XYZ file of C-alpha atoms in Angstrom:
416
model
C -14.585 -70.436 -0.664
C -16.152 -69.691 2.914
C -19.337 -67.984 2.920
C -19.953 -65.390 5.583
C -22.135 -66.348 8.694
C -25.727 -66.083 7.820
C -27.082 -65.627 11.190
C -26.582 -63.647 14.241
C -25.985 -67.208 16.121
C -23.341 -67.979 13.668
C -21.515 -64.756 14.016
C -21.528 -64.832 17.950
C -20.149 -68.725 17.850
C -17.430 -67.171 15.579
C -16.749 -64.319 17.893
C -16.868 -66.476 21.194
C -14.300 -68.678 19.329
C -12.021 -66.102 18.769
C -12.061 -64.689 22.297
C -11.775 -68.083 23.736
C -8.443 -68.505 21.729
C -7.053 -65.566 23.195
C -5.191 -65.832 26.734
C -7.549 -65.547 29.670
C -4.796 -65.439 32.444
C -5.500 -62.571 34.382
C -1.882 -61.383 35.113
C -0.951 -60.213 31.547
C -2.264 -59.103 27.996
C -0.790 -61.001 25.284
C -1.652 -63.264 22.116
C -0.812 -67.137 21.899
C 2.031 -68.438 19.677
C 2.985 -71.592 18.512
C 6.758 -71.021 18.101
C 9.289 -71.196 20.835
C 11.242 -68.088 21.144
C 12.633 -66.172 24.229
C 12.575 -62.548 24.067
C 15.926 -60.958 23.740
C 17.206 -58.337 26.185
C 17.922 -55.840 23.453
C 14.588 -56.164 21.367
C 14.632 -52.572 20.959
C 17.973 -50.530 20.490
C 18.315 -48.386 23.264
C 16.018 -45.832 24.754
C 16.871 -42.421 23.097
C 18.234 -39.576 25.050
C 16.085 -36.312 25.047
C 17.713 -33.143 24.715
C 17.257 -29.426 23.950
C 20.762 -27.929 23.545
C 23.882 -29.421 21.950
C 27.277 -29.340 23.852
C 27.658 -25.699 22.475
C 24.592 -24.462 23.967
C 22.526 -24.367 20.648
C 18.965 -24.967 20.873
C 18.478 -27.894 18.300
C 14.805 -27.856 17.845
C 13.081 -24.610 18.346
C 10.002 -25.754 19.276
C 11.546 -27.698 22.252
C 13.155 -24.333 23.589
C 11.302 -23.793 27.056
C 11.259 -19.901 26.239
C 12.605 -19.051 29.573
C 13.508 -15.328 30.499
C 16.822 -14.054 30.987
C 15.881 -13.571 34.588
C 14.988 -17.265 34.892
C 18.101 -18.460 33.129
C 20.429 -16.112 34.960
C 18.914 -17.635 38.019
C 19.618 -21.153 36.792
C 23.217 -20.141 36.107
C 23.909 -18.541 39.466
C 22.731 -21.073 41.508
C 24.437 -24.006 39.485
C 27.637 -22.221 39.852
C 27.117 -21.200 43.561
C 26.696 -24.701 44.458
C 30.052 -25.624 42.451
C 31.701 -22.931 44.508
C 30.089 -24.148 47.958
C 31.233 -27.599 47.000
C 34.909 -26.591 46.268
C 35.111 -24.744 49.749
C 33.379 -27.423 51.874
C 35.409 -30.180 49.950
C 38.721 -28.354 51.012
C 37.255 -27.758 54.536
C 37.017 -31.395 55.118
C 40.571 -32.077 53.672
C 41.777 -29.538 56.357
C 40.107 -31.229 59.198
C 37.294 -28.738 59.670
C 34.330 -30.977 59.050
C 34.139 -34.878 59.138
C 32.706 -35.581 55.658
C 31.321 -34.089 52.389
C 30.022 -35.231 49.274
C 30.490 -32.806 46.039
C 27.923 -32.256 43.036
C 30.290 -31.668 40.319
C 29.035 -32.479 36.953
C 25.303 -32.947 37.950
C 24.414 -29.479 38.629
C 21.883 -29.434 35.579
C 19.818 -32.528 37.190
C 19.279 -30.256 40.443
C 18.294 -26.983 39.076
C 16.552 -28.143 35.843
C 14.414 -30.396 38.041
C 13.824 -28.174 40.795
C 12.599 -25.191 38.574
C 9.913 -27.562 37.080
C 8.476 -28.597 40.330
C 5.856 -26.480 42.370
C 7.338 -25.306 45.896
C 4.359 -27.577 47.489
C 5.575 -30.682 45.995
C 7.418 -32.937 48.399
C 11.069 -33.936 47.761
C 12.854 -36.960 48.826
C 16.635 -37.009 48.041
C 19.434 -39.587 48.305
C 22.296 -37.360 49.232
C 23.661 -35.888 46.137
C 20.854 -33.305 45.460
C 21.991 -30.223 47.342
C 21.237 -27.908 44.404
C 17.543 -28.898 44.599
C 17.359 -27.557 48.016
C 19.542 -24.660 47.109
C 17.114 -23.694 44.458
C 14.355 -23.773 46.948
C 15.673 -20.912 48.772
C 17.746 -22.703 51.556
C 20.337 -20.325 52.495
C 24.350 -20.868 52.773
C 24.122 -20.262 56.461
C 22.032 -23.585 56.995
C 24.090 -25.606 54.535
C 27.046 -24.639 56.543
C 25.454 -24.829 59.916
C 24.477 -28.578 58.943
C 27.672 -29.357 57.929
C 29.405 -28.152 60.826
C 26.831 -29.396 63.269
C 26.807 -26.173 64.882
C 23.670 -24.652 67.011
C 22.133 -23.035 64.017
C 21.572 -26.714 62.392
C 18.161 -27.515 61.946
C 18.769 -31.100 62.853
C 20.515 -30.075 65.880
C 23.939 -31.517 65.140
C 22.424 -35.158 64.766
C 23.393 -35.745 61.445
C 26.586 -36.437 59.474
C 27.461 -33.666 57.038
C 25.515 -33.216 53.591
C 22.210 -34.932 55.287
C 20.385 -31.716 54.875
C 16.624 -31.357 55.416
C 13.796 -28.797 55.686
C 10.241 -28.970 56.757
C 9.358 -25.428 55.398
C 10.620 -26.251 52.042
C 9.255 -29.673 51.688
C 12.690 -31.379 51.404
C 12.543 -34.311 53.536
C 15.782 -34.946 55.637
C 18.344 -37.416 54.205
C 19.015 -40.606 55.207
C 22.296 -42.504 54.898
C 21.030 -45.925 53.719
C 20.800 -46.375 50.106
C 17.003 -46.244 48.616
C 14.990 -46.225 51.634
C 13.576 -42.925 50.404
C 12.074 -44.786 47.342
C 9.218 -46.703 49.109
C 8.940 -43.697 51.537
C 8.116 -41.502 48.480
C 5.484 -43.818 47.176
C 3.669 -43.814 50.603
C 3.849 -39.990 50.679
C 2.571 -39.881 47.057
C -0.228 -42.219 47.905
C -1.312 -40.111 51.014
C -1.043 -36.785 48.926
C -3.228 -38.722 46.503
C -5.976 -39.537 49.024
C -6.089 -35.956 50.246
C -6.785 -34.765 46.612
C -4.244 -32.011 46.723
C -2.750 -30.514 43.680
C 0.823 -31.885 44.681
C 3.223 -34.362 43.482
C 6.278 -35.849 45.237
C 9.493 -36.448 43.370
C 12.182 -38.912 44.416
C 16.062 -38.704 43.471
C 18.215 -41.497 43.528
C 21.301 -42.653 41.760
C 21.466 -45.679 39.075
C 23.327 -47.707 42.070
C 20.288 -47.228 44.437
C 18.139 -48.693 41.603
C 19.808 -51.933 42.408
C 18.427 -52.120 45.813
C 15.289 -54.153 46.674
C 13.492 -50.807 47.630
C 13.542 -49.606 44.253
C 11.495 -52.506 43.174
C 8.794 -52.161 46.019
C 8.791 -48.130 45.463
C 8.075 -48.623 41.884
C 5.611 -51.230 42.179
C 3.807 -49.747 45.063
C 3.450 -46.427 43.065
C 2.193 -48.016 39.604
C -0.389 -50.051 41.265
C -1.817 -47.278 43.699
C -1.633 -44.787 40.986
C 0.240 -42.251 42.676
C 1.531 -38.709 41.688
C 4.964 -39.415 41.908
C 8.171 -38.648 39.810
C 11.062 -40.892 39.886
C 14.117 -39.058 39.182
C 17.240 -41.318 38.372
C 20.526 -39.524 38.200
C 22.618 -42.028 36.293
C 26.127 -40.587 36.802
C 28.131 -43.748 35.382
C 29.339 -45.092 38.799
C 27.828 -46.373 42.176
C 30.894 -45.621 44.356
C 33.440 -47.519 42.422
C 31.226 -49.733 40.337
C 30.715 -48.808 36.794
C 27.420 -49.219 35.212
C 28.401 -52.118 32.847
C 28.941 -53.744 36.251
C 25.787 -52.874 37.833
C 23.246 -53.985 34.986
C 22.865 -55.798 31.979
C 19.908 -54.086 30.469
C 19.322 -50.839 28.878
C 20.020 -48.637 32.127
C 17.046 -47.630 34.435
C 14.569 -45.983 32.153
C 14.011 -49.349 30.462
C 12.731 -50.784 33.860
C 9.681 -48.409 33.758
C 7.451 -50.259 31.140
C 7.797 -53.501 33.002
C 6.168 -51.578 36.043
C 3.454 -49.964 33.889
C 5.157 -46.433 34.271
C 5.675 -43.900 31.911
C 9.510 -43.358 31.300
C 11.887 -41.047 29.590
C 15.718 -40.729 29.327
C 17.247 -37.298 29.172
C 20.627 -35.652 28.674
C 21.297 -34.598 32.295
C 23.822 -32.196 31.332
C 21.216 -30.005 29.534
C 19.439 -27.990 32.106
C 16.515 -27.307 29.509
C 16.075 -30.983 28.700
C 15.698 -31.828 32.375
C 13.402 -28.805 32.963
C 10.998 -29.833 30.051
C 10.774 -33.560 30.933
C 10.142 -32.669 34.750
C 7.740 -30.396 34.014
C 5.703 -32.390 31.745
C 6.035 -35.352 34.174
C 4.984 -33.181 37.043
C 1.964 -32.099 35.109
C 0.617 -35.324 34.150
C 1.394 -37.024 37.437
C -0.888 -34.607 39.237
C -3.315 -34.623 36.620
C -3.615 -38.112 35.698
C -2.428 -39.854 39.106
C 0.467 -41.886 37.801
C 4.006 -42.210 38.466
C 6.892 -41.293 36.148
C 10.353 -42.323 35.875
C 12.905 -40.038 34.418
C 16.543 -41.147 33.853
C 18.909 -38.361 33.666
C 22.118 -39.190 31.914
C 24.765 -37.333 33.565
C 28.343 -37.784 35.104
C 29.856 -37.509 38.564
C 32.917 -35.495 37.840
C 34.092 -35.294 41.825
C 35.019 -38.575 44.046
C 31.900 -40.499 45.429
C 32.851 -38.343 48.900
C 35.877 -37.412 50.873
C 36.064 -41.267 52.034
C 36.739 -42.056 48.182
C 39.622 -41.668 45.638
C 38.107 -42.244 42.260
C 41.552 -42.311 40.778
C 41.842 -45.909 41.709
C 38.921 -46.990 39.102
C 38.749 -44.285 36.360
C 41.216 -42.566 34.393
C 41.923 -38.595 34.704
C 41.423 -38.463 30.989
C 37.979 -39.846 31.351
C 37.013 -37.236 34.052
C 38.661 -34.339 32.148
C 36.422 -35.317 29.074
C 33.308 -34.533 30.973
C 34.698 -31.590 33.065
C 36.046 -29.731 30.060
C 33.769 -31.111 27.170
C 30.318 -31.869 28.369
C 29.558 -29.819 31.533
C 26.100 -28.543 32.237
C 27.467 -25.165 33.561
C 29.664 -24.453 30.525
C 26.849 -25.702 28.122
C 24.223 -23.206 29.756
C 27.131 -20.322 29.731
C 27.307 -20.878 25.928
C 23.744 -20.580 25.562
C 23.704 -17.121 27.649
C 26.834 -15.830 25.861
C 25.327 -16.455 22.842
C 22.416 -14.092 23.559
C 24.287 -11.498 24.757
C 22.854 -12.286 28.609
C 26.438 -12.965 29.779
C 29.919 -12.049 29.177
C 33.525 -12.740 30.345
C 33.749 -9.639 32.651
C 30.202 -11.175 34.241
C 31.699 -14.399 34.732
C 34.905 -13.016 36.653
C 32.620 -10.657 38.627
C 30.043 -13.555 39.746
C 32.855 -15.894 40.485
C 34.609 -13.408 42.749
C 31.044 -12.250 44.494
C 30.094 -15.885 44.921
C 33.227 -17.039 46.515
C 33.097 -14.094 48.733
C 29.350 -14.866 49.695
C 30.122 -18.747 50.460
C 33.191 -17.764 52.383
C 31.382 -15.367 54.628
C 28.867 -17.976 55.398
C 31.751 -20.580 56.171
C 33.481 -18.159 58.584
C 29.956 -17.602 60.522
C 29.426 -21.170 60.647
C 32.872 -21.993 62.005
C 32.701 -19.522 64.873
C 29.185 -20.713 66.029
C 28.750 -22.848 69.150
C 27.628 -26.611 69.206
C 24.444 -27.720 70.126
C 23.782 -28.195 73.882
C 24.369 -31.828 74.678
C 20.844 -32.184 76.221
C 19.371 -32.309 72.632
C 20.971 -35.865 72.394
C 17.924 -36.796 74.461
C 15.137 -34.713 73.049
C 12.522 -35.028 70.203
C 11.982 -38.636 70.527
C 9.296 -38.795 73.002
C 6.924 -35.927 73.964
C 8.171 -36.391 77.628
C 11.366 -37.791 78.484
C 11.187 -41.345 79.402
C 12.928 -42.840 82.584
C 15.251 -44.856 80.699
C 16.480 -41.520 78.615
C 16.575 -39.591 81.960
C 19.024 -42.366 83.313
C 21.044 -41.781 80.265
C 21.191 -38.263 80.446
C 22.426 -38.344 83.955
C 24.983 -40.918 83.233
C 26.180 -38.872 80.323
C 26.444 -35.718 82.576
C 28.517 -37.721 85.034
C 30.843 -39.142 82.481
C 31.370 -35.630 81.230
C 32.245 -34.043 84.522
C 34.646 -37.035 85.308
C 36.407 -36.430 82.161
C 35.955 -32.797 81.679
C 39.453 -32.386 80.217
C 38.243 -34.337 77.090
C 34.839 -32.417 76.707
C 35.273 -28.650 75.883
C 31.828 -27.792 76.998
C 32.480 -24.075 76.512
C 32.318 -24.758 72.872
C 28.663 -25.888 73.424
C 25.553 -23.928 74.072
C 24.456 -23.894 77.535
């Protein structure tokens, strides 16, 4: 039988021996083992999906009900359906040759509105390209959505961007950029700057699960964790990166499973449940600001529409698959069930609102189509405070060219 150490020196020797037997490597916290064993990728059985409502709009656990007012819930629903209506009209507009390009948000409306509602208006948003609902919830008017897609004189971007590349400085929504995932390290930098300013603000960065395969995602995740930034990474896992399904994109357990490897708190939510998205984003936002640390939210949803007007998704997925999500598990219908069960919405309300929202969108559409295009001079402004000699030469060359071939340039359609 081993006797207990009889003196402080003996106890100290045992304690030191125990400490030296632990790994002292600076890069990890672990124990030694004497058995050869590789860590299995399925060491845990899938990160669970947090939800508040079932598919019929019933609250599952009353303690998780956000207890939002009737007015707030109606605003959620009207923004989601207005976005849906705008998508249908602008998609058809592109098909008729009126605009050059469009991307719909069908099926992902809950991720937009639920997250946007949980943020503070001062929080900075970095989007990918399928987050128009976030901007709409913040108050971006239909006229400016239309102006951007038509690249007319009212466009805040002065007609320099392709359609759906929205941005609004006043609403803290950074202009969309086409290359995938560039916004992720940019968001980390912005969040670090906000942290250094010691303001009560956060940054939210949206991206799809396809963009998470880009190297920029690694850089953004790692910078934000090591620099302890108030940042919410919001991944819309909608099943497809254009035509590539998730089972060909990664072998691990989705995107949320990557968070712990970077030292980030992570959660997976039902992206078709607007209340689950709201709860998760609200808590992540509160803690990100209070604790100066990043959070990763993976919202599981489904892209019902084609990737864009340049895509035909029938080439890589079945109509039955799309119909299931459109008819059986849609965020809009789920919220409608919730409201109707409480007597907050009726079939008459639905018909009236659909008619009204379509009329509102069509009026904005018609106004945008009639507006002039921006002055061609704007091609050369906003890069330098004063125009440089080489830009002046390019501008003169442009005007000579347009005068020489003026039959091809209907300048009466442009602002003077």
